C-alpha positions as a printed Julia matrix, in Angstrom:
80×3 Matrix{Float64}:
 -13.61    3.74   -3.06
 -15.34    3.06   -0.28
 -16.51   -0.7     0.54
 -19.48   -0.93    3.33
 -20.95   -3.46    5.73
 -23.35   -3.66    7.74
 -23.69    0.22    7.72
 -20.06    0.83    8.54
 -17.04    1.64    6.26
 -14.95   -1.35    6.46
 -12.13   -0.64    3.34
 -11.42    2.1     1.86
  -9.25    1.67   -1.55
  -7.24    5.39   -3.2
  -8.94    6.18   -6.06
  -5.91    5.68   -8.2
  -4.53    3.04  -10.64
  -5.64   -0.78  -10.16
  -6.18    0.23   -6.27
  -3.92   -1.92   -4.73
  -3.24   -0.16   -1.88
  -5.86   -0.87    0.9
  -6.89    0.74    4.33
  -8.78   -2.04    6.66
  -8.81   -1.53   10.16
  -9.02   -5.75    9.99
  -5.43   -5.46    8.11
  -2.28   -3.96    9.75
  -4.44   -2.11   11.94
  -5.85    0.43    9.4
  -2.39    1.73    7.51
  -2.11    1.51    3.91
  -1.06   -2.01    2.68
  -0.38   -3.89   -0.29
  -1.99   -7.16    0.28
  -0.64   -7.19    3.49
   2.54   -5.49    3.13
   2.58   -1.67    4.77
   3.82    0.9     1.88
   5.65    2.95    4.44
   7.69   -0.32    4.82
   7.87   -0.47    0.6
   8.91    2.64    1.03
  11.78    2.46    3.51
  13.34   -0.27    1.64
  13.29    2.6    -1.64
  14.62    5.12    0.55
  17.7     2.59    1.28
  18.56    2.2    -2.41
  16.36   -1.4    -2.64
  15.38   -1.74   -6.71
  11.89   -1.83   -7.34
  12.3    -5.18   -8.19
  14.06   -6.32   -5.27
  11.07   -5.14   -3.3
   8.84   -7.0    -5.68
  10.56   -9.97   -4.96
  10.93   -9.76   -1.25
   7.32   -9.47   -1.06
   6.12  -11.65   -3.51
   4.35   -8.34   -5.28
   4.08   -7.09   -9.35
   6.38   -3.99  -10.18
   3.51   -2.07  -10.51
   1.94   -3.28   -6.65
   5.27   -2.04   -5.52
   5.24    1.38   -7.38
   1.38    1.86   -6.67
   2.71    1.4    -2.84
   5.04    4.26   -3.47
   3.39    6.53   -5.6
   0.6     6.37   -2.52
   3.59    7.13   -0.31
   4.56   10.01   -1.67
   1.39   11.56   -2.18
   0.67   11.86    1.46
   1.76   14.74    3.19
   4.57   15.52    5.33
   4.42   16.03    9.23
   5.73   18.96   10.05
C-alpha cells in the first residue's frame, strides 16, 4: 500500500494484517517501524527470550503491533 505526495512515494505499508508496520524515509530513516519502533529491534528482544508481552509493554504497543512487527521480520529474507 502505497501512500503518494506530491508525485513521490512517501509510505509504503506491507500488504498484510491491520498494516502496522510502516516504511517512511521521514521515520527511522526508511526501515520498517511500528509507530516508531524498528521491528528488527522487536525482533532482537524475541530472539533474547523477551515475551511478546514484555515487548508490548516496553514499547507501549498491542500484542498484535508486536507480532505484526515479527511476522514482517521473518518474512524478509536472509543475507547470505
Amino acid at each position: 500500500d502505497w501512500q503518494t505526495g506530491d508525485g513521490y512515494a512517501f509510505q509504503y505499508r506491507p500488504p498484510q494484517g491491520r498494516n502496522v508496520v510502516k516504511l517512511n524515509p521521514e521515520i527511522e530513516f526508511g526501515l520498517p517501524n511500528v509507530h516508531r519502533i524498528r521491528t528488527e529491534t522487536i525482533l532482537q528482544r524475541f530472539l533474547a527470550q523477551e515475551s511478546v508481552d514484555e515487548s508490548a509493554d516496553d514499547f507501549d504497543l498491542e500484542q498484535e503491533e508486536v507480532e505484526q512487527a515479527l511476522r514482517y521480520e521473518w518474512a524478509l529474507p536472509k543475507a547470505a
